[in-house]
Amino acid sequence: MAAKLKKGDKVVVLAGKDKGQTGEITSVSPKTGKAVVDGVNMAIRHTRQSQNNQGGRLPKAMPIDLSNLALLDANGKATRVGFRMEGDKKVRFAKTTGDVI
């Protein structure tokens, strides 16, 4: 199945403790069906001090399920993603506005 959400997309969280927050996808794992969105689903990770970094309690973005994310359209609203053929290429488009993503 084609990927509806990709790295670099602006998304909004639909469910969970971070509902309503927006961010950009930094990585996607299609095998597990999860994505990492910057500034969303943050967790504290303890790291040991080394020569290169200070260490301590560092916030880290954790993966969130793709079903809890929706793409932001040009108006800043959550939208579903569709696919259509333009010439011989398959392109993604926003269902609400019809704009190619």
mmCIF file of N, CA, C and O in Angstrom:
data_model
loop_
_atom_site.group_PDB
_atom_site.id
_atom_site.type_symbol
_atom_site.label_atom_id
_atom_site.label_comp_id
_atom_site.label_asym_id
_atom_site.label_seq_id
_atom_site.Cartn_x
_atom_site.Cartn_y
_atom_site.Cartn_z
ATOM 1 N N MET A 1 0.838 -1.182 0.000
ATOM 2 C CA MET A 1 0.000 0.000 0.000
ATOM 3 C C MET A 1 0.881 1.242 0.000
ATOM 4 O O MET A 1 1.933 1.273 0.641
ATOM 5 N N ALA A 2 0.462 2.254 -0.703
ATOM 6 C CA ALA A 2 1.244 3.485 -0.811
ATOM 7 C C ALA A 2 1.233 4.241 0.510
ATOM 8 O O ALA A 2 0.269 4.179 1.273
ATOM 9 N N ALA A 3 2.303 4.963 0.771
ATOM 10 C CA ALA A 3 2.436 5.722 2.013
ATOM 11 C C ALA A 3 1.626 7.004 1.931
ATOM 12 O O ALA A 3 1.846 7.823 1.055
ATOM 13 N N LYS A 4 0.682 7.171 2.850
ATOM 14 C CA LYS A 4 -0.131 8.387 2.857
ATOM 15 C C LYS A 4 0.608 9.524 3.553
ATOM 16 O O LYS A 4 0.441 10.679 3.195
ATOM 17 N N LEU A 5 1.420 9.207 4.555
ATOM 18 C CA LEU A 5 2.207 10.215 5.257
ATOM 19 C C LEU A 5 3.682 9.917 5.046
ATOM 20 O O LEU A 5 4.112 8.776 5.147
ATOM 21 N N LYS A 6 4.453 10.965 4.771
ATOM 22 C CA LYS A 6 5.878 10.809 4.495
ATOM 23 C C LYS A 6 6.694 11.769 5.346
ATOM 24 O O LYS A 6 6.154 12.703 5.941
ATOM 25 N N LYS A 7 7.996 11.536 5.376
ATOM 26 C CA LYS A 7 8.915 12.393 6.097
ATOM 27 C C LYS A 7 8.819 13.812 5.541
ATOM 28 O O LYS A 7 8.792 14.022 4.338
ATOM 29 N N GLY A 8 8.731 14.789 6.441
ATOM 30 C CA GLY A 8 8.648 16.182 6.036
ATOM 31 C C GLY A 8 7.232 16.733 5.969
ATOM 32 O O GLY A 8 7.045 17.939 5.822
ATOM 33 N N ASP A 9 6.211 15.869 6.082
ATOM 34 C CA ASP A 9 4.821 16.330 6.053
ATOM 35 C C ASP A 9 4.467 17.044 7.357
ATOM 36 O O ASP A 9 4.913 16.655 8.435
ATOM 37 N N LYS A 10 3.637 18.076 7.265
ATOM 38 C CA LYS A 10 3.091 18.750 8.442
ATOM 39 C C LYS A 10 1.823 18.010 8.836
ATOM 40 O O LYS A 10 0.927 17.819 8.011
ATOM 41 N N VAL A 11 1.752 17.579 10.097
ATOM 42 C CA VAL A 11 0.625 16.777 10.563
ATOM 43 C C VAL A 11 0.050 17.340 11.858
ATOM 44 O O VAL A 11 0.698 18.125 12.552
ATOM 45 N N VAL A 12 -1.169 16.909 12.181
ATOM 46 C CA VAL A 12 -1.827 17.232 13.439
ATOM 47 C C VAL A 12 -2.175 15.921 14.128
ATOM 48 O O VAL A 12 -2.509 14.934 13.466
ATOM 49 N N VAL A 13 -2.076 15.903 15.456
ATOM 50 C CA VAL A 13 -2.385 14.703 16.241
ATOM 51 C C VAL A 13 -3.889 14.672 16.507
ATOM 52 O O VAL A 13 -4.471 15.654 16.968
ATOM 53 N N LEU A 14 -4.521 13.530 16.210
ATOM 54 C CA LEU A 14 -5.966 13.385 16.341
ATOM 55 C C LEU A 14 -6.397 12.804 17.681
ATOM 56 O O LEU A 14 -7.524 13.039 18.119
ATOM 57 N N ALA A 15 -5.531 12.016 18.319
ATOM 58 C CA ALA A 15 -5.924 11.346 19.558
ATOM 59 C C ALA A 15 -4.723 11.198 20.480
ATOM 60 O O ALA A 15 -3.581 11.237 20.042
ATOM 61 N N GLY A 16 -5.001 11.051 21.759
ATOM 62 C CA GLY A 16 -3.951 10.831 22.738
ATOM 63 C C GLY A 16 -3.673 12.070 23.563
ATOM 64 O O GLY A 16 -4.386 13.082 23.482
ATOM 65 N N LYS A 17 -2.619 12.023 24.376
ATOM 66 C CA LYS A 17 -2.313 13.122 25.288
ATOM 67 C C LYS A 17 -1.890 14.390 24.565
ATOM 68 O O LYS A 17 -1.985 15.481 25.116
ATOM 69 N N ASP A 18 -1.421 14.272 23.321
ATOM 70 C CA ASP A 18 -0.963 15.427 22.550
ATOM 71 C C ASP A 18 -1.978 15.851 21.491
ATOM 72 O O ASP A 18 -1.623 16.492 20.500
ATOM 73 N N LYS A 19 -3.242 15.524 21.696
ATOM 74 C CA LYS A 19 -4.293 15.835 20.722
ATOM 75 C C LYS A 19 -4.319 17.326 20.406
ATOM 76 O O LYS A 19 -4.293 18.159 21.304
ATOM 77 N N GLY A 20 -4.341 17.632 19.092
ATOM 78 C CA GLY A 20 -4.401 19.020 18.651
ATOM 79 C C GLY A 20 -3.050 19.638 18.334
ATOM 80 O O GLY A 20 -2.986 20.671 17.687
ATOM 81 N N GLN A 21 -1.964 19.018 18.788
ATOM 82 C CA GLN A 21 -0.635 19.560 18.514
ATOM 83 C C GLN A 21 -0.238 19.277 17.074
ATOM 84 O O GLN A 21 -0.647 18.281 16.478
ATOM 85 N N THR A 22 0.570 20.174 16.507
ATOM 86 C CA THR A 22 1.043 20.003 15.140
ATOM 87 C C THR A 22 2.556 19.903 15.137
ATOM 88 O O THR A 22 3.224 20.351 16.065
ATOM 89 N N GLY A 23 3.084 19.310 14.083
ATOM 90 C CA GLY A 23 4.520 19.179 13.934
ATOM 91 C C GLY A 23 4.872 18.580 12.596
ATOM 92 O O GLY A 23 3.991 18.266 11.781
ATOM 93 N N GLU A 24 6.159 18.415 12.375
ATOM 94 C CA GLU A 24 6.652 17.849 11.121
ATOM 95 C C GLU A 24 7.180 16.451 11.369
ATOM 96 O O GLU A 24 7.861 16.202 12.367
ATOM 97 N N ILE A 25 6.883 15.543 10.463
ATOM 98 C CA ILE A 25 7.346 14.165 10.592
ATOM 99 C C ILE A 25 8.849 14.121 10.321
ATOM 100 O O ILE A 25 9.310 14.599 9.291
ATOM 101 N N THR A 26 9.601 13.531 11.266
ATOM 102 C CA THR A 26 11.045 13.404 11.090
ATOM 103 C C THR A 26 11.443 12.026 10.600
ATOM 104 O O THR A 26 12.473 11.895 9.949
ATOM 105 N N SER A 27 10.645 11.004 10.919
ATOM 106 C CA SER A 27 10.921 9.661 10.397
ATOM 107 C C SER A 27 9.638 8.833 10.436
ATOM 108 O O SER A 27 8.769 9.060 11.272
ATOM 109 N N VAL A 28 9.559 7.870 9.504
ATOM 110 C CA VAL A 28 8.400 6.991 9.406
ATOM 111 C C VAL A 28 8.892 5.555 9.369
ATOM 112 O O VAL A 28 9.868 5.239 8.695
ATOM 113 N N SER A 29 8.209 4.681 10.110
ATOM 114 C CA SER A 29 8.511 3.260 10.098
ATOM 115 C C SER A 29 7.279 2.513 9.586
ATOM 116 O O SER A 29 6.359 2.218 10.359
ATOM 117 N N PRO A 30 7.228 2.205 8.270
ATOM 118 C CA PRO A 30 6.035 1.559 7.711
ATOM 119 C C PRO A 30 5.787 0.164 8.277
ATOM 120 O O PRO A 30 4.649 -0.279 8.377
ATOM 121 N N LYS A 31 6.855 -0.516 8.657
ATOM 122 C CA LYS A 31 6.720 -1.886 9.178
ATOM 123 C C LYS A 31 5.918 -1.906 10.477
ATOM 124 O O LYS A 31 5.064 -2.776 10.676
ATOM 125 N N THR A 32 6.177 -0.931 11.363
ATOM 126 C CA THR A 32 5.457 -0.872 12.639
ATOM 127 C C THR A 32 4.253 0.057 12.576
ATOM 128 O O THR A 32 3.443 0.078 13.501
ATOM 129 N N GLY A 33 4.125 0.859 11.519
ATOM 130 C CA GLY A 33 3.006 1.773 11.382
ATOM 131 C C GLY A 33 3.095 2.960 12.304
ATOM 132 O O GLY A 33 2.081 3.462 12.788
ATOM 133 N N LYS A 34 4.308 3.427 12.562
ATOM 134 C CA LYS A 34 4.514 4.548 13.478
ATOM 135 C C LYS A 34 5.377 5.620 12.825
ATOM 136 O O LYS A 34 6.093 5.352 11.866
ATOM 137 N N ALA A 35 5.286 6.828 13.381
ATOM 138 C CA ALA A 35 6.090 7.945 12.893
ATOM 139 C C ALA A 35 6.563 8.764 14.080
ATOM 140 O O ALA A 35 5.916 8.804 15.129
ATOM 141 N N VAL A 36 7.703 9.430 13.920
ATOM 142 C CA VAL A 36 8.222 10.334 14.934
ATOM 143 C C VAL A 36 7.952 11.755 14.455
ATOM 144 O O VAL A 36 8.347 12.135 13.359
ATOM 145 N N VAL A 37 7.232 12.523 15.278
ATOM 146 C CA VAL A 37 6.884 13.904 14.962
ATOM 147 C C VAL A 37 7.592 14.799 15.971
ATOM 148 O O VAL A 37 7.498 14.564 17.183
ATOM 149 N N ASP A 38 8.306 15.825 15.466
ATOM 150 C CA ASP A 38 9.068 16.680 16.375
ATOM 151 C C ASP A 38 8.142 17.480 17.287
ATOM 152 O O ASP A 38 7.147 18.043 16.861
ATOM 153 N N GLY A 39 8.447 17.460 18.586
ATOM 154 C CA GLY A 39 7.668 18.191 19.576
ATOM 155 C C GLY A 39 6.420 17.488 20.060
ATOM 156 O O GLY A 39 5.678 18.043 20.865
ATOM 157 N N VAL A 40 6.167 16.272 19.595
ATOM 158 C CA VAL A 40 4.957 15.531 19.971
ATOM 159 C C VAL A 40 5.361 14.211 20.608
ATOM 160 O O VAL A 40 6.322 13.581 20.191
ATOM 161 N N ASN A 41 4.602 13.786 21.629
ATOM 162 C CA ASN A 41 4.846 12.526 22.326
ATOM 163 C C ASN A 41 6.252 12.489 22.924
ATOM 164 O O ASN A 41 6.999 11.540 22.729
ATOM 165 N N MET A 42 6.584 13.541 23.653
ATOM 166 C CA MET A 42 7.914 13.665 24.242
ATOM 167 C C MET A 42 8.027 12.809 25.503
ATOM 168 O O MET A 42 7.081 12.684 26.282
ATOM 169 N N ALA A 43 9.210 12.213 25.691
ATOM 170 C CA ALA A 43 9.506 11.420 26.876
ATOM 171 C C ALA A 43 10.884 11.834 27.385
ATOM 172 O O ALA A 43 11.724 12.297 26.611
ATOM 173 N N ILE A 44 11.111 11.680 28.672
ATOM 174 C CA ILE A 44 12.402 12.016 29.269
ATOM 175 C C ILE A 44 13.293 10.782 29.219
ATOM 176 O O ILE A 44 12.901 9.702 29.643
ATOM 177 N N ARG A 45 14.486 10.949 28.686
ATOM 178 C CA ARG A 45 15.466 9.868 28.635
ATOM 179 C C ARG A 45 16.707 10.301 29.404
ATOM 180 O O ARG A 45 17.218 11.402 29.197
ATOM 181 N N HIS A 46 17.184 9.427 30.284
ATOM 182 C CA HIS A 46 18.380 9.713 31.063
ATOM 183 C C HIS A 46 19.599 9.246 30.280
ATOM 184 O O HIS A 46 19.646 8.099 29.846
ATOM 185 N N THR A 47 20.561 10.139 30.101
ATOM 186 C CA THR A 47 21.774 9.780 29.371
ATOM 187 C C THR A 47 22.999 10.033 30.242
ATOM 188 O O THR A 47 23.049 10.998 31.014
ATOM 189 N N ARG A 48 23.961 9.175 30.075
ATOM 190 C CA ARG A 48 25.191 9.284 30.833
ATOM 191 C C ARG A 48 26.081 10.368 30.223
ATOM 192 O O ARG A 48 26.135 10.528 29.014
ATOM 193 N N GLN A 49 26.789 11.065 31.068
ATOM 194 C CA GLN A 49 27.697 12.107 30.602
ATOM 195 C C GLN A 49 28.890 11.473 29.892
ATOM 196 O O GLN A 49 29.396 10.432 30.297
ATOM 197 N N SER A 50 29.334 12.100 28.810
ATOM 198 C CA SER A 50 30.517 11.632 28.097
ATOM 199 C C SER A 50 31.376 12.838 27.747
ATOM 200 O O SER A 50 31.042 13.974 28.098
ATOM 201 N N GLN A 51 32.472 12.602 27.035
ATOM 202 C CA GLN A 51 33.333 13.713 26.646
ATOM 203 C C GLN A 51 32.615 14.671 25.710
ATOM 204 O O GLN A 51 32.884 15.866 25.713
ATOM 205 N N ASN A 52 31.707 14.133 24.898
ATOM 206 C CA ASN A 52 31.066 14.957 23.879
ATOM 207 C C ASN A 52 29.792 15.650 24.344
ATOM 208 O O ASN A 52 29.484 16.735 23.864
ATOM 209 N N ASN A 53 29.010 15.029 25.221
ATOM 210 C CA ASN A 53 27.767 15.676 25.633
ATOM 211 C C ASN A 53 27.638 15.732 27.144
ATOM 212 O O ASN A 53 28.299 15.001 27.879
ATOM 213 N N GLN A 54 26.768 16.630 27.600
ATOM 214 C CA GLN A 54 26.597 16.906 29.014
ATOM 215 C C GLN A 54 25.914 15.760 29.744
ATOM 216 O O GLN A 54 26.236 15.457 30.866
ATOM 217 N N GLY A 55 24.940 15.109 29.107
ATOM 218 C CA GLY A 55 24.187 14.066 29.784
ATOM 219 C C GLY A 55 23.052 14.659 30.594
ATOM 220 O O GLY A 55 22.751 15.849 30.492
ATOM 221 N N GLY A 56 22.386 13.838 31.387
ATOM 222 C CA GLY A 56 21.279 14.296 32.218
ATOM 223 C C GLY A 56 19.944 13.813 31.673
ATOM 224 O O GLY A 56 19.867 12.819 30.955
ATOM 225 N N ARG A 57 18.886 14.545 32.011
ATOM 226 C CA ARG A 57 17.521 14.193 31.575
ATOM 227 C C ARG A 57 17.209 14.956 30.302
ATOM 228 O O ARG A 57 16.996 16.152 30.340
ATOM 229 N N LEU A 58 17.156 14.259 29.177
ATOM 230 C CA LEU A 58 16.939 14.893 27.885
ATOM 231 C C LEU A 58 15.584 14.486 27.308
ATOM 232 O O LEU A 58 15.246 13.300 27.290
ATOM 233 N N PRO A 59 14.789 15.457 26.822
ATOM 234 C CA PRO A 59 13.520 15.101 26.174
ATOM 235 C C PRO A 59 13.760 14.506 24.795
ATOM 236 O O PRO A 59 14.648 14.938 24.064
ATOM 237 N N LYS A 60 12.981 13.482 24.459
ATOM 238 C CA LYS A 60 13.128 12.796 23.180
ATOM 239 C C LYS A 60 11.736 12.519 22.617
ATOM 240 O O LYS A 60 10.839 12.103 23.346
ATOM 241 N N ALA A 61 11.561 12.769 21.319
ATOM 242 C CA ALA A 61 10.280 12.485 20.674
ATOM 243 C C ALA A 61 10.164 10.986 20.432
ATOM 244 O O ALA A 61 11.040 10.378 19.832
ATOM 245 N N MET A 62 9.069 10.396 20.876
ATOM 246 C CA MET A 62 8.839 8.972 20.736
ATOM 247 C C MET A 62 7.860 8.725 19.582
ATOM 248 O O MET A 62 7.099 9.608 19.209
ATOM 249 N N PRO A 63 7.869 7.509 19.014
ATOM 250 C CA PRO A 63 6.970 7.211 17.888
ATOM 251 C C PRO A 63 5.496 7.279 18.281
ATOM 252 O O PRO A 63 5.122 6.975 19.412
ATOM 253 N N ILE A 64 4.672 7.693 17.323
ATOM 254 C CA ILE A 64 3.225 7.758 17.507
ATOM 255 C C ILE A 64 2.588 7.024 16.334
ATOM 256 O O ILE A 64 3.124 7.034 15.226
ATOM 257 N N ASP A 65 1.467 6.363 16.576
ATOM 258 C CA ASP A 65 0.830 5.555 15.541
ATOM 259 C C ASP A 65 0.323 6.430 14.401
ATOM 260 O O ASP A 65 -0.183 7.528 14.619
ATOM 261 N N LEU A 66 0.465 5.939 13.176
ATOM 262 C CA LEU A 66 0.049 6.694 11.994
ATOM 263 C C LEU A 66 -1.456 6.957 11.978
ATOM 264 O O LEU A 66 -1.904 7.952 11.415
ATOM 265 N N SER A 67 -2.238 6.083 12.610
ATOM 266 C CA SER A 67 -3.688 6.274 12.631
ATOM 267 C C SER A 67 -4.091 7.476 13.475
ATOM 268 O O SER A 67 -5.207 7.978 13.351
ATOM 269 N N ASN A 68 -3.199 7.954 14.334
ATOM 270 C CA ASN A 68 -3.484 9.105 15.187
ATOM 271 C C ASN A 68 -2.999 10.412 14.578
ATOM 272 O O ASN A 68 -3.020 11.445 15.241
ATOM 273 N N LEU A 69 -2.555 10.384 13.327
ATOM 274 C CA LEU A 69 -2.050 11.577 12.657
ATOM 275 C C LEU A 69 -2.884 11.886 11.427
ATOM 276 O O LEU A 69 -3.390 10.977 10.770
ATOM 277 N N ALA A 70 -3.024 13.171 11.113
ATOM 278 C CA ALA A 70 -3.705 13.601 9.894
ATOM 279 C C ALA A 70 -2.887 14.721 9.261
ATOM 280 O O ALA A 70 -2.305 15.554 9.955
ATOM 281 N N LEU A 71 -2.852 14.731 7.961
ATOM 282 C CA LEU A 71 -2.113 15.730 7.210
ATOM 283 C C LEU A 71 -2.787 17.087 7.318
ATOM 284 O O LEU A 71 -4.014 17.173 7.361
ATOM 285 N N LEU A 72 -1.983 18.164 7.366
ATOM 286 C CA LEU A 72 -2.526 19.518 7.353
ATOM 287 C C LEU A 72 -2.606 20.001 5.916
ATOM 288 O O LEU A 72 -1.646 19.882 5.161
ATOM 289 N N ASP A 73 -3.757 20.562 5.525
ATOM 290 C CA ASP A 73 -3.890 21.086 4.166
ATOM 291 C C ASP A 73 -3.427 22.547 4.136
ATOM 292 O O ASP A 73 -2.894 23.070 5.115
ATOM 293 N N ALA A 74 -3.650 23.223 3.028
ATOM 294 C CA ALA A 74 -3.213 24.602 2.855
ATOM 295 C C ALA A 74 -3.903 25.551 3.835
ATOM 296 O O ALA A 74 -3.345 26.588 4.204
ATOM 297 N N ASN A 75 -5.098 25.201 4.282
ATOM 298 C CA ASN A 75 -5.859 26.041 5.218
ATOM 299 C C ASN A 75 -5.487 25.790 6.672
ATOM 300 O O ASN A 75 -5.998 26.454 7.562
ATOM 301 N N GLY A 76 -4.637 24.781 6.929
ATOM 302 C CA GLY A 76 -4.256 24.445 8.294
ATOM 303 C C GLY A 76 -5.230 23.523 8.988
ATOM 304 O O GLY A 76 -5.221 23.392 10.202
ATOM 305 N N LYS A 77 -6.099 22.862 8.218
ATOM 306 C CA LYS A 77 -7.068 21.920 8.769
ATOM 307 C C LYS A 77 -6.618 20.494 8.498
ATOM 308 O O LYS A 77 -5.899 20.227 7.536
ATOM 309 N N ALA A 78 -7.069 19.563 9.326
ATOM 310 C CA ALA A 78 -6.749 18.150 9.128
ATOM 311 C C ALA A 78 -7.500 17.631 7.904
ATOM 312 O O ALA A 78 -8.669 17.962 7.706
ATOM 313 N N THR A 79 -6.825 16.835 7.096
ATOM 314 C CA THR A 79 -7.438 16.300 5.893
ATOM 315 C C THR A 79 -6.975 14.871 5.663
ATOM 316 O O THR A 79 -5.951 14.453 6.189
ATOM 317 N N ARG A 80 -7.778 14.154 4.882
ATOM 318 C CA ARG A 80 -7.371 12.814 4.473
ATOM 319 C C ARG A 80 -6.561 12.924 3.196
ATOM 320 O O ARG A 80 -6.614 13.932 2.488
ATOM 321 N N VAL A 81 -5.825 11.859 2.887
ATOM 322 C CA VAL A 81 -4.961 11.840 1.715
ATOM 323 C C VAL A 81 -5.539 10.885 0.686
ATOM 324 O O VAL A 81 -5.973 9.783 1.021
ATOM 325 N N GLY A 82 -5.570 11.326 -0.566
ATOM 326 C CA GLY A 82 -6.020 10.483 -1.658
ATOM 327 C C GLY A 82 -4.939 10.377 -2.713
ATOM 328 O O GLY A 82 -3.950 11.125 -2.681
ATOM 329 N N PHE A 83 -5.123 9.471 -3.631
ATOM 330 C CA PHE A 83 -4.177 9.289 -4.729
ATOM 331 C C PHE A 83 -4.925 9.398 -6.044
ATOM 332 O O PHE A 83 -6.075 8.970 -6.150
ATOM 333 N N ARG A 84 -4.281 9.993 -7.041
ATOM 334 C CA ARG A 84 -4.859 10.055 -8.383
ATOM 335 C C ARG A 84 -3.725 10.048 -9.397
ATOM 336 O O ARG A 84 -2.575 10.346 -9.064
ATOM 337 N N MET A 85 -4.072 9.693 -10.613
ATOM 338 C CA MET A 85 -3.096 9.647 -11.696
ATOM 339 C C MET A 85 -3.111 10.982 -12.435
ATOM 340 O O MET A 85 -4.172 11.468 -12.821
ATOM 341 N N GLU A 86 -1.951 11.582 -12.583
ATOM 342 C CA GLU A 86 -1.788 12.785 -13.396
ATOM 343 C C GLU A 86 -0.781 12.440 -14.476
ATOM 344 O O GLU A 86 0.418 12.368 -14.210
ATOM 345 N N GLY A 87 -1.295 12.207 -15.668
ATOM 346 C CA GLY A 87 -0.432 11.707 -16.733
ATOM 347 C C GLY A 87 -0.106 10.260 -16.442
ATOM 348 O O GLY A 87 -0.993 9.426 -16.328
ATOM 349 N N ASP A 88 1.166 9.972 -16.296
ATOM 350 C CA ASP A 88 1.575 8.607 -15.959
ATOM 351 C C ASP A 88 2.129 8.523 -14.543
ATOM 352 O O ASP A 88 2.702 7.512 -14.168
ATOM 353 N N LYS A 89 1.947 9.585 -13.736
ATOM 354 C CA LYS A 89 2.456 9.606 -12.366
ATOM 355 C C LYS A 89 1.311 9.522 -11.362
ATOM 356 O O LYS A 89 0.231 10.082 -11.575
ATOM 357 N N LYS A 90 1.553 8.812 -10.274
ATOM 358 C CA LYS A 90 0.600 8.710 -9.180
ATOM 359 C C LYS A 90 0.963 9.797 -8.166
ATOM 360 O O LYS A 90 2.087 9.833 -7.675
ATOM 361 N N VAL A 91 0.029 10.691 -7.839
ATOM 362 C CA VAL A 91 0.313 11.800 -6.930
ATOM 363 C C VAL A 91 -0.650 11.771 -5.742
ATOM 364 O O VAL A 91 -1.768 11.285 -5.836
ATOM 365 N N ARG A 92 -0.173 12.305 -4.608
ATOM 366 C CA ARG A 92 -1.000 12.442 -3.416
ATOM 367 C C ARG A 92 -1.721 13.783 -3.475
ATOM 368 O O ARG A 92 -1.168 14.765 -3.948
ATOM 369 N N PHE A 93 -2.969 13.821 -2.976
ATOM 370 C CA PHE A 93 -3.679 15.084 -2.906
ATOM 371 C C PHE A 93 -4.520 15.146 -1.645
ATOM 372 O O PHE A 93 -4.890 14.115 -1.072
ATOM 373 N N ALA A 94 -4.798 16.357 -1.187
ATOM 374 C CA ALA A 94 -5.631 16.584 -0.007
ATOM 375 C C ALA A 94 -7.095 16.448 -0.413
ATOM 376 O O ALA A 94 -7.534 17.067 -1.370
ATOM 377 N N LYS A 95 -7.842 15.649 0.337
ATOM 378 C CA LYS A 95 -9.252 15.406 0.006
ATOM 379 C C LYS A 95 -10.117 16.654 0.181
ATOM 380 O O LYS A 95 -11.073 16.850 -0.558
ATOM 381 N N THR A 96 -9.787 17.522 1.154
ATOM 382 C CA THR A 96 -10.626 18.688 1.400
ATOM 383 C C THR A 96 -10.487 19.753 0.316
ATOM 384 O O THR A 96 -11.472 20.335 -0.120
ATOM 385 N N THR A 97 -9.244 20.016 -0.107
ATOM 386 C CA THR A 97 -9.020 21.097 -1.070
ATOM 387 C C THR A 97 -8.761 20.597 -2.475
ATOM 388 O O THR A 97 -8.919 21.344 -3.435
ATOM 389 N N GLY A 98 -8.301 19.354 -2.611
ATOM 390 C CA GLY A 98 -7.974 18.806 -3.924
ATOM 391 C C GLY A 98 -6.589 19.193 -4.394
ATOM 392 O O GLY A 98 -6.184 18.869 -5.503
ATOM 393 N N ASP A 99 -5.824 19.900 -3.556
ATOM 394 C CA ASP A 99 -4.479 20.332 -3.919
ATOM 395 C C ASP A 99 -3.503 19.155 -3.881
ATOM 396 O O ASP A 99 -3.577 18.293 -3.011
ATOM 397 N N VAL A 100 -2.569 19.151 -4.829
ATOM 398 C CA VAL A 100 -1.521 18.137 -4.854
ATOM 399 C C VAL A 100 -0.529 18.452 -3.744
ATOM 400 O O VAL A 100 -0.147 19.602 -3.546
ATOM 401 N N ILE A 101 -0.130 17.427 -3.024
ATOM 402 C CA ILE A 101 0.793 17.600 -1.896
ATOM 403 C C ILE A 101 2.225 17.420 -2.372
ATOM 404 O O ILE A 101 2.567 16.491 -3.000
#
